[in-house]
Short mmCIF file of C-alpha atoms in Angstrom, two decimals:
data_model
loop_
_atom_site.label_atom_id
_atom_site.label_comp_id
_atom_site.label_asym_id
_atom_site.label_seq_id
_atom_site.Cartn_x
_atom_site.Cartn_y
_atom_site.Cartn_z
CA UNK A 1 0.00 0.00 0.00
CA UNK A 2 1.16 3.36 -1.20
CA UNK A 3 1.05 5.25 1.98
CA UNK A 4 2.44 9.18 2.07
CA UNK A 5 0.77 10.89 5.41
CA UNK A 6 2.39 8.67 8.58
CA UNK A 7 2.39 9.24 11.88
CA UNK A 8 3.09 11.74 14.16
CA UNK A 9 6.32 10.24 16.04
CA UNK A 10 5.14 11.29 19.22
CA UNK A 11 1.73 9.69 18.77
CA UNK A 12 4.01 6.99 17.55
CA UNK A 13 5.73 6.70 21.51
CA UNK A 14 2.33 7.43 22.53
CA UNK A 15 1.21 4.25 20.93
CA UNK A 16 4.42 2.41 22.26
CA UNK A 17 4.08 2.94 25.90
CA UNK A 18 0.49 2.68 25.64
CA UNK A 19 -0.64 6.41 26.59
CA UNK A 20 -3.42 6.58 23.90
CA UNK A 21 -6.67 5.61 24.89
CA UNK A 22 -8.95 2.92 23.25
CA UNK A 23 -10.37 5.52 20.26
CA UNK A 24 -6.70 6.53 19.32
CA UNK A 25 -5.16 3.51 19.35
CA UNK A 26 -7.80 1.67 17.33
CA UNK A 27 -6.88 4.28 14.65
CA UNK A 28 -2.87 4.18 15.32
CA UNK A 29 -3.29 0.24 15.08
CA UNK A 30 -5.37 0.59 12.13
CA UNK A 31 -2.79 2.83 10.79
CA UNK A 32 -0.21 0.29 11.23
CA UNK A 33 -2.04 -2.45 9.91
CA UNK A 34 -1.51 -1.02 6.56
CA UNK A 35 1.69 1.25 6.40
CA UNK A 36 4.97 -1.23 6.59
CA UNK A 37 6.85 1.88 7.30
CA UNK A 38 5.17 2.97 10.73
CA UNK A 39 4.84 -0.87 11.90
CA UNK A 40 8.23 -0.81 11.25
CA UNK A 41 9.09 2.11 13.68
CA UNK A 42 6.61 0.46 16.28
CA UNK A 43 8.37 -2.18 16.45
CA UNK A 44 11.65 0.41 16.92
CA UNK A 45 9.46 2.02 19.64
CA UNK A 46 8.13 -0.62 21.56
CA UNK A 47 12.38 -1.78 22.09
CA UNK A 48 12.34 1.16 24.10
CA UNK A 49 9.62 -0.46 26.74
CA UNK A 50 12.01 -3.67 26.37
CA UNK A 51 14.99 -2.22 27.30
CA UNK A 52 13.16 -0.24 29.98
CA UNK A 53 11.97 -3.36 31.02
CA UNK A 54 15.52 -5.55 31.44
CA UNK A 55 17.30 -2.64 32.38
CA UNK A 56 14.59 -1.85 35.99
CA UNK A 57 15.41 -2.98 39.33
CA UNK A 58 13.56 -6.35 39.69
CA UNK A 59 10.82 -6.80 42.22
CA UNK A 60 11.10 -10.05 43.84
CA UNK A 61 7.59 -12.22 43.03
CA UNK A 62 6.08 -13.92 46.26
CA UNK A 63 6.84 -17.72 47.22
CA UNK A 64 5.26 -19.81 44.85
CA UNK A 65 4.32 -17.63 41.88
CA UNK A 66 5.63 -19.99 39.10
CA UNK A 67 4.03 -22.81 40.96
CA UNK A 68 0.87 -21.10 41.27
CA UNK A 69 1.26 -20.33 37.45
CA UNK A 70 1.80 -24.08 36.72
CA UNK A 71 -1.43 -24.78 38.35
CA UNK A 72 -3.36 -22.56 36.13
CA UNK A 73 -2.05 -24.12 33.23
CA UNK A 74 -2.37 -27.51 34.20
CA UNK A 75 -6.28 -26.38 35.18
CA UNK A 76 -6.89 -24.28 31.74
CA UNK A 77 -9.43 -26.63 30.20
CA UNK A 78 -8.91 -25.42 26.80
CA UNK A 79 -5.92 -26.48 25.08
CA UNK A 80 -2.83 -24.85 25.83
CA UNK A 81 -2.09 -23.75 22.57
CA UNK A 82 -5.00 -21.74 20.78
CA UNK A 83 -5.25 -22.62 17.08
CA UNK A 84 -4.58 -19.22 15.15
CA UNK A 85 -7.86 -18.83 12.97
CA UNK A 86 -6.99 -17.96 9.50
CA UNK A 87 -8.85 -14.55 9.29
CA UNK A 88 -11.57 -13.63 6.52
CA UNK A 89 -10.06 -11.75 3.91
CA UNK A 90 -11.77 -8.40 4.03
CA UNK A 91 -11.10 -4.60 3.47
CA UNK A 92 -11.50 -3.62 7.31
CA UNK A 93 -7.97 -3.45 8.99
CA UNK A 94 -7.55 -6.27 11.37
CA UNK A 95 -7.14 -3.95 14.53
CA UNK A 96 -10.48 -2.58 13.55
CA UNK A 97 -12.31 -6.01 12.87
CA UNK A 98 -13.44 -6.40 16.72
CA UNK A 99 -15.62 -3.28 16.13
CA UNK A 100 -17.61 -3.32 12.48
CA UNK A 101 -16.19 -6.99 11.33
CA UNK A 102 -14.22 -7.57 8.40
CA UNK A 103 -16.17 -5.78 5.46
CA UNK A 104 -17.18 -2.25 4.79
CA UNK A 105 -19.88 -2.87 2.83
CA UNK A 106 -20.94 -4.74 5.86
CA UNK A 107 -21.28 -1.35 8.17
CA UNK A 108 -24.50 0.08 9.04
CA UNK A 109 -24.50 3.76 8.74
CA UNK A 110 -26.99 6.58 9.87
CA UNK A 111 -26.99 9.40 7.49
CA UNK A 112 -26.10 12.93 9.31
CA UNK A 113 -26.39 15.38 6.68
CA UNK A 114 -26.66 14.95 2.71
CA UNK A 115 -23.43 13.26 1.56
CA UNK A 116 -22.56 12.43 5.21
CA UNK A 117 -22.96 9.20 6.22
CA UNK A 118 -21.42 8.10 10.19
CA UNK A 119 -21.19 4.46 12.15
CA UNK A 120 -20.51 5.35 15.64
CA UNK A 121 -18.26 2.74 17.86
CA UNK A 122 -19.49 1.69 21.08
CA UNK A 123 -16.10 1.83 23.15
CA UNK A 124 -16.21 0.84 27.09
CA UNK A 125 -17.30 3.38 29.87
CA UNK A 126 -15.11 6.23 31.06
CA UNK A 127 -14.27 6.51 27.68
CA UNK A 128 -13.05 10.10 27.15
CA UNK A 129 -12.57 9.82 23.19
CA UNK A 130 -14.84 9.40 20.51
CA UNK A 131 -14.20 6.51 17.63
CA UNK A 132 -16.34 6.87 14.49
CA UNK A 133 -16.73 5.89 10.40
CA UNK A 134 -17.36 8.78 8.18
CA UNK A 135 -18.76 7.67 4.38
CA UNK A 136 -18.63 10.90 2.64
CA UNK A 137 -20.05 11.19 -0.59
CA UNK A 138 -17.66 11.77 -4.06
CA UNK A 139 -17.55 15.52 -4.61
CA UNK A 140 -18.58 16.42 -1.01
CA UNK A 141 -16.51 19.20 0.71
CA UNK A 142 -16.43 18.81 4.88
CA UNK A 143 -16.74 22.43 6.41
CA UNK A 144 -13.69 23.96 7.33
CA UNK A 145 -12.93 23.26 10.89
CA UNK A 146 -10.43 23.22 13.66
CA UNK A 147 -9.99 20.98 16.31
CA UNK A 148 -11.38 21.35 19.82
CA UNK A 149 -8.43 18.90 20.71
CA UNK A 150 -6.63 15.88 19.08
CA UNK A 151 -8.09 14.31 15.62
CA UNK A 152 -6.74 11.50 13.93
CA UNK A 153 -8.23 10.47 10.64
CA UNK A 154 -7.54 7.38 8.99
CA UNK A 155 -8.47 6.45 5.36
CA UNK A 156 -9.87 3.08 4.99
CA UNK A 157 -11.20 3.81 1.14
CA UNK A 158 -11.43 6.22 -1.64
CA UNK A 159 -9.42 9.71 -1.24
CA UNK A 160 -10.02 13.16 -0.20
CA UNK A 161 -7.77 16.19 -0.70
CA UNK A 162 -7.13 19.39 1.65
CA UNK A 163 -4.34 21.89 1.96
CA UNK A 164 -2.37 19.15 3.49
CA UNK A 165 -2.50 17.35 0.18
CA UNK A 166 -4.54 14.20 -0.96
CA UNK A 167 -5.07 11.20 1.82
CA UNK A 168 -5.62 7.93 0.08
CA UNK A 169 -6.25 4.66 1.43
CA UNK A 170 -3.83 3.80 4.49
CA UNK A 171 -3.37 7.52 4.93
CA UNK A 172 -3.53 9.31 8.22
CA UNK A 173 -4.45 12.86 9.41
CA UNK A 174 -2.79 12.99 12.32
CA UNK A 175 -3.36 16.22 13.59
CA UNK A 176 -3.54 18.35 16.87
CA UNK A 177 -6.50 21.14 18.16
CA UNK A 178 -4.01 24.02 15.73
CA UNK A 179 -4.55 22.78 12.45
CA UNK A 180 -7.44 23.83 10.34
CA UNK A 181 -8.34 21.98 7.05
CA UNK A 182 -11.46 21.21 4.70
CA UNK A 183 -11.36 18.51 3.51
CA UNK A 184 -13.11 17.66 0.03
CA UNK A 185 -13.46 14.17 -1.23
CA UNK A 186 -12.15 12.99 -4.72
CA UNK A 187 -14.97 12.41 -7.29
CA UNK A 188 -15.93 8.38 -8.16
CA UNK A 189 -15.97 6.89 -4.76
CA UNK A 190 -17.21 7.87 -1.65
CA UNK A 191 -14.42 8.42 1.10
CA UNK A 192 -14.57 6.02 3.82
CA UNK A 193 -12.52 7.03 7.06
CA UNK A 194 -12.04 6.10 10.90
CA UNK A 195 -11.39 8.64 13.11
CA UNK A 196 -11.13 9.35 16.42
CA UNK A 197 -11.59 12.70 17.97
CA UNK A 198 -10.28 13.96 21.28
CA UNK A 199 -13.32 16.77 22.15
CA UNK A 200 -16.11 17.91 19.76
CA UNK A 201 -14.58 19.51 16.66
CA UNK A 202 -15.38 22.95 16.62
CA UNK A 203 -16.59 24.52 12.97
CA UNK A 204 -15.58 27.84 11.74
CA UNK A 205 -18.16 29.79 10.39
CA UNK A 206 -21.81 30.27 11.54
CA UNK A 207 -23.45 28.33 8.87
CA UNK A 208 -20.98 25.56 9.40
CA UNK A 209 -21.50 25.85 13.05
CA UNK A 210 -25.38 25.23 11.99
CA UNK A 211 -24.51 21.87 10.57
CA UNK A 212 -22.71 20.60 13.42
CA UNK A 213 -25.23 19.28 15.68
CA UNK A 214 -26.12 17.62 12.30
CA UNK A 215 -22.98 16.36 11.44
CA UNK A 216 -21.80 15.77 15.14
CA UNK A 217 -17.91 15.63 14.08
CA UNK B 1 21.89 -21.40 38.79
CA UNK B 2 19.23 -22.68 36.41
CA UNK B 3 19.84 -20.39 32.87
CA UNK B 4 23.49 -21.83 33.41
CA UNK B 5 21.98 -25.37 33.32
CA UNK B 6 20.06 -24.76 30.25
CA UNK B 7 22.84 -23.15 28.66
CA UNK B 8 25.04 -26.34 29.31
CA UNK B 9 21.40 -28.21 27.84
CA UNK B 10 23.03 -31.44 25.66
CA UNK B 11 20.41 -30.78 23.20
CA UNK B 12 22.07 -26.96 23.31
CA UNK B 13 24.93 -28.01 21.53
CA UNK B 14 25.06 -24.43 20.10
CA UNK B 15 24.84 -22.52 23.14
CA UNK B 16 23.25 -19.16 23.09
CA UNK B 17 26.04 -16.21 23.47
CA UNK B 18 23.57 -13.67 25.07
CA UNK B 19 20.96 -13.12 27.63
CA UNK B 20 18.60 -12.24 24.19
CA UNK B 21 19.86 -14.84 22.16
CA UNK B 22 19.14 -17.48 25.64
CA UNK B 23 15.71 -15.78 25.90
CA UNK B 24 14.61 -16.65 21.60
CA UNK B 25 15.97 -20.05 22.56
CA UNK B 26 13.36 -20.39 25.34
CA UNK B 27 10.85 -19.27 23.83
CA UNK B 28 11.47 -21.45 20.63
CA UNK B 29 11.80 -24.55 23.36
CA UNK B 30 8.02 -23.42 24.13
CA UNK B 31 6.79 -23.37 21.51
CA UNK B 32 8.08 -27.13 19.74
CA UNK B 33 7.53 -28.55 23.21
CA UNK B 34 5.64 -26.93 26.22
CA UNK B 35 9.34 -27.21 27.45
CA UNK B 36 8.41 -26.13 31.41
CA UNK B 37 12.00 -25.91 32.03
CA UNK B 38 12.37 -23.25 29.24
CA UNK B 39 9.25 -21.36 30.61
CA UNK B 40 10.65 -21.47 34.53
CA UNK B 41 13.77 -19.85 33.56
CA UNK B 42 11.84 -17.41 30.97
CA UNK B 43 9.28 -16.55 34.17
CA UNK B 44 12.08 -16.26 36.50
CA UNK B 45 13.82 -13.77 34.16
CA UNK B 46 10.71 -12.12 33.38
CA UNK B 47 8.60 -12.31 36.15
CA UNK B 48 9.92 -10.04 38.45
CA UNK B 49 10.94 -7.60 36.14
CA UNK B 50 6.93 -7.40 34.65
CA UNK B 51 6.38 -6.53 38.58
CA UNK B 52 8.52 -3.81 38.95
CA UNK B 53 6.89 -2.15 35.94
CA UNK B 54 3.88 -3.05 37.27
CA UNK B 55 4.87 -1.67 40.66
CA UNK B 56 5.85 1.62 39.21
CA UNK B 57 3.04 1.89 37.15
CA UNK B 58 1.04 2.38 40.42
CA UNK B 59 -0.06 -1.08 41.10
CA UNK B 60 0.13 -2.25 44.72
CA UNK B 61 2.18 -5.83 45.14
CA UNK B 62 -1.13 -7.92 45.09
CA UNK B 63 -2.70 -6.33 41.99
CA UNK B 64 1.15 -6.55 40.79
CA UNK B 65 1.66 -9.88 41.37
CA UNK B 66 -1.70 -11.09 39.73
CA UNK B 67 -0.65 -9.35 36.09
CA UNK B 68 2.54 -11.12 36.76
CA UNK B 69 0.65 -14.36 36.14
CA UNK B 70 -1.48 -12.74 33.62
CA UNK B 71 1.39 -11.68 31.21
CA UNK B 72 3.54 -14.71 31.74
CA UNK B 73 -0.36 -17.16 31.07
CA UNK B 74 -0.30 -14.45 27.84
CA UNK B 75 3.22 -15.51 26.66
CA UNK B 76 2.70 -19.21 27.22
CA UNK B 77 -0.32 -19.13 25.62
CA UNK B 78 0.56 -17.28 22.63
CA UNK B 79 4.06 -18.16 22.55
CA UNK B 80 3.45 -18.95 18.39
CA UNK B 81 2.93 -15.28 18.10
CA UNK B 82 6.34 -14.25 18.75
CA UNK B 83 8.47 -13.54 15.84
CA UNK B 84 12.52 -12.43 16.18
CA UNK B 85 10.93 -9.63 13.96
CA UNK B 86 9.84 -8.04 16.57
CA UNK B 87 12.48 -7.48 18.06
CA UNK B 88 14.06 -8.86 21.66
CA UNK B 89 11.91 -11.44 23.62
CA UNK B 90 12.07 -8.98 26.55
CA UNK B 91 9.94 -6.03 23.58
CA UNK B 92 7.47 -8.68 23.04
CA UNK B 93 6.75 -9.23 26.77
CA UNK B 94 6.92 -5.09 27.52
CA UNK B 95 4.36 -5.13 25.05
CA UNK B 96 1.75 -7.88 26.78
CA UNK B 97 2.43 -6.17 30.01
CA UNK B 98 1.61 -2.97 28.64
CA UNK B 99 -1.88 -4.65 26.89
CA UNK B 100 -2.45 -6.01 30.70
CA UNK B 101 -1.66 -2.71 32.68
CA UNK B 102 -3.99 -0.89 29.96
CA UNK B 103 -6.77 -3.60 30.88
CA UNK B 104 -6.14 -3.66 34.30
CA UNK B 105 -5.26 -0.79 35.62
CA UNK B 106 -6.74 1.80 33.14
CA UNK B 107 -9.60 0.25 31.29
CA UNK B 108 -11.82 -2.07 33.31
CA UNK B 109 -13.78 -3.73 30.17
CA UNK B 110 -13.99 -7.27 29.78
CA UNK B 111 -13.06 -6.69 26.08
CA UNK B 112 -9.24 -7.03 26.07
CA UNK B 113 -7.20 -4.71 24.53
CA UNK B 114 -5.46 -6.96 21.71
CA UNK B 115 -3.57 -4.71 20.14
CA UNK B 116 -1.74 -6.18 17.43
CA UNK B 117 -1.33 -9.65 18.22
CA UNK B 118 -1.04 -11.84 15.35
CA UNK B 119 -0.76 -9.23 12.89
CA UNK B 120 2.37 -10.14 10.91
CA UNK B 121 1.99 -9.50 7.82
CA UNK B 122 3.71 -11.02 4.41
CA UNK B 123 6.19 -7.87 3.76
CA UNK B 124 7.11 -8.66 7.77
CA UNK B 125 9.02 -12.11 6.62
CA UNK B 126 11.81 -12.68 8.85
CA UNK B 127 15.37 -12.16 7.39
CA UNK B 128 18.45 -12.68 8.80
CA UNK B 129 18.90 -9.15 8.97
CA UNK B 130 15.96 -8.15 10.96
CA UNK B 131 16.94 -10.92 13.43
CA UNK B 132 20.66 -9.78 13.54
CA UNK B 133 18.99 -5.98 14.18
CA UNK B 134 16.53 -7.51 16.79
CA UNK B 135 19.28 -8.75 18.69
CA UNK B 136 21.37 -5.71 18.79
CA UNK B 137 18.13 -3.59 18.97
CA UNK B 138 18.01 -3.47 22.67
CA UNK B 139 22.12 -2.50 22.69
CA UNK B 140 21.56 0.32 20.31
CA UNK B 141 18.16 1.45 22.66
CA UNK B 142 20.37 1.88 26.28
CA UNK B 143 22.75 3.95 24.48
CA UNK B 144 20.79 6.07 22.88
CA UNK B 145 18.81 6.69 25.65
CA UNK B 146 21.34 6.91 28.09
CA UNK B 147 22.71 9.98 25.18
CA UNK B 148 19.44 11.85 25.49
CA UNK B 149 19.07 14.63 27.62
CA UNK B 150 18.05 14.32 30.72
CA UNK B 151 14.53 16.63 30.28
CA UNK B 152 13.72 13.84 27.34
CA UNK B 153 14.87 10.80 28.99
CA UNK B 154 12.48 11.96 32.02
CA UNK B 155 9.59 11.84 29.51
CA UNK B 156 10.24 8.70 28.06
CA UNK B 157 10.41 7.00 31.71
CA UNK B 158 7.35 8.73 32.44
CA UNK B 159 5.71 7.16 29.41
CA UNK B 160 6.82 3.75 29.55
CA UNK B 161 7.47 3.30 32.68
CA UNK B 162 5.03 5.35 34.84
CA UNK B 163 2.52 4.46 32.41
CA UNK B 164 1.83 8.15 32.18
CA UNK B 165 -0.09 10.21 29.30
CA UNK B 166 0.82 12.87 27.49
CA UNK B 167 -1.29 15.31 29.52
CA UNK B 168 -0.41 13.88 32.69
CA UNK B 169 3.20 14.06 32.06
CA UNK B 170 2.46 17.59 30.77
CA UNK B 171 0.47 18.30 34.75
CA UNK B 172 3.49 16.36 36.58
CA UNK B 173 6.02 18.70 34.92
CA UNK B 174 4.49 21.73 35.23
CA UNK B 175 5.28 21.99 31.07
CA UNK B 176 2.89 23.09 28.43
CA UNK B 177 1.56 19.98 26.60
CA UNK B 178 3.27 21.16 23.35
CA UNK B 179 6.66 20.98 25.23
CA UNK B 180 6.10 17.04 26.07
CA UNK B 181 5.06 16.79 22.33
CA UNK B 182 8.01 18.26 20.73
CA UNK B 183 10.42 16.36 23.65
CA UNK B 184 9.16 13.68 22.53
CA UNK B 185 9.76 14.11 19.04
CA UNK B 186 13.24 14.95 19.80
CA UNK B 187 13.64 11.94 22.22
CA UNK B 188 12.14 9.68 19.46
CA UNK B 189 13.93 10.98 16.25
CA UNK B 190 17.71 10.67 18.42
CA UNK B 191 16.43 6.47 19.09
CA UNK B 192 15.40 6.32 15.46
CA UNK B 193 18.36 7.83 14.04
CA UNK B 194 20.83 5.00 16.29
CA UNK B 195 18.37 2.24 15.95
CA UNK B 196 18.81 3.03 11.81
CA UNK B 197 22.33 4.04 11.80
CA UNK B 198 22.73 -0.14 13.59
CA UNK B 199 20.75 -1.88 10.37
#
């Protein structure tokens, strides 16, 4: 996959150390799942919590913690080691598969303004972030709008351009509360994207600021 | 006592050189075999290093102790999983404690957080260049981040460590959160530039 807009690489320690919450990291993961080049520096990251990990003072376990472990395993009633399933082939990142299964066309959506089409995701309680699917129609333009806090928007299919240039499939917005864009999607196909948003987007100008409630991104 | 027993293994007759290389070997043993022996000496390496993080991270020694078993249940069973792609042994484990502390400590759901488990895909093919890299990963790591400044090095210990968030790192510091962004940049960019200069 032909991916040009990567990660921020502090959302990319973020990720690592596990400081994002459930919505962000669904997207970062997502992300991941199709751009070799920021699995790749994951991976880099991630050596950081290993060698954090050998290098700490160890805390000695209590008597009997590896027999105690032996007994669970010895008790586990399903075999010890779980078959892999061989996944579905579908066009929903794997990461992202727990949520909306394994095909988009398989997504129910609620239409939220003409063009505008959203699947919200259900995430656990005390959830501060919001995760969502956006199917915006070919031609459609997305109000300009800043960002009450972090955004990250992840294309899953078809393209949409802004000043930032044009995010294709695998593509990520990855962008804090400063930066400003409208996006407008490429004719043909309509843009789906995952994104995950930090504190209700705020819109620019009065009419957009109309649509909002409407749009509720 | 006991890693220098398996080391001297007669089926070793290749002995592993270093503590990473000994720790692939176990888990290979594992995996071909349930080999109990290999997982005692992984869990006794492991083990109380997974509490310490755990410990720092806020837990108290019970709570501790019980994602101690968690994580090391995690890495026996999915001991298949682990590829010398990614990296050192001791990565893959930081990275099922950290998928236990976020369910455990942060998250409450039943759901768990699976991150990306499983998710090798074909371009991720192990060569022998990847492994050599893996092995001299965690090397490379310590000395780059024993180079960094201090103000960055505090951050990253705060994130991996402390299990701490941006904006909570931002509070404990008394630092705007654009400050931990961009030390974090810098912090990253010096590891990547080692950890690229070693392939």
């Amino acid at each position: 996959m032909n991916v040009c807009h990567h990660l921020d690489d502090a959302t990319l320690l973020r990720y690592a150390s596990g400081g994002l919450d459930e919505a962000f990291s669904t997207v970062v993961a997502s992300h991941i799942a199709m751009c070799d080049e920021c699995r790749h520096a994951a991976r880099s990251a991630e050596a950081i919590g290993g060698y954090l990990l050998e290098d700490g003072e160890p805390e000695v376990l209590s008597t009997g913690a590896f027999d105690r472990i032996m007994e669970r395993l010895d008790s586990a009633s399903a075999p010890a080691a779980e078959p892999v399933a061989p996944e579905p082939t579908g066009d929903v990142p794997l990461p992202l598969r727990r949520f909306v299964g394994h095909s988009l066309d398989a997504v129910s959506w609620k239409t939220v303004a003409p063009g505008v089409r959203k699947h919200a995701i259900a995430l656990p309680s005390g959830s501060a972030s919001s995760l969502y699917m956006l199917s915006i129609a070919p031609g459609k333009a997305v109000p300009e709008h800043g960002h009450g806090g972090d955004e990250m928007t992840l294309i899953l299919s078809g393209a949409y351009q802004d000043a930032l240039g044009r995010f294709g499939p695998g593509d990520i917005a990855d962008l804090d509360e400063h930066v400003e864009h409208q996006p407008k999607v490429e004719p043909g196909e309509p843009c789906i994207c995952l994104v995950a948003t930090e504190a209700p987007t705020r819109f620019k100008g009065l009419f957009s600021r109309l649509l909002q409630p409407l749009v509720g991104i | 006592m006991r890693l220098a027993i398996i080391v001297n293994h007669p089926e070793n007759s290749d002995p592993p050189t270093s503590p990473a290389e000994l720790h692939k070997t176990l888990i290979a043993r594992i995996a071909a075999n349930r080999d109990r022996d290999a997982f005692r000496a992984l869990f006794e390496h492991f083990g109380p290093r997974v509490k310490a993080l755990m410990v720092k991270a806020g837990a108290d020694h019970a709570m501790a102790e019980d994602l101690v078993q968690d994580v090391m249940m995690t890495v026996w069973r999915k001991v298949e999983l682990y590829t010398p792609q990614r990296g050192a042994v001791g990565t893959w484990i930081y990275t099922i404690a950290r998928n236990a502390r976020i369910d455990r400590l942060r998250r409450h759901s039943s759901r768990p957080y699976e991150d990306l488990d499983g998710l090798e895909l074909p371009s991720d093919e192990p060569s022998g260049e990847d492994e050599l890299q893996a092995s001299q990963q965690a090397e490379q790591v310590g000395e780059a981040l024993a180079e960094l400044p201090d103000e960055q090095r505090r951050i990253i210990e705060l994130a991996f460590i402390q299990d701490k968030s941006q904006s909570e790192i931002a509070d404990q510091l008394a630092l705007p959160l654009g400050t931990v962004k961009s030390r974090m940049r810098l912090a990253y960019q010096k590891l990547k530039a080692r950890l690229e200069h070693s392939r």
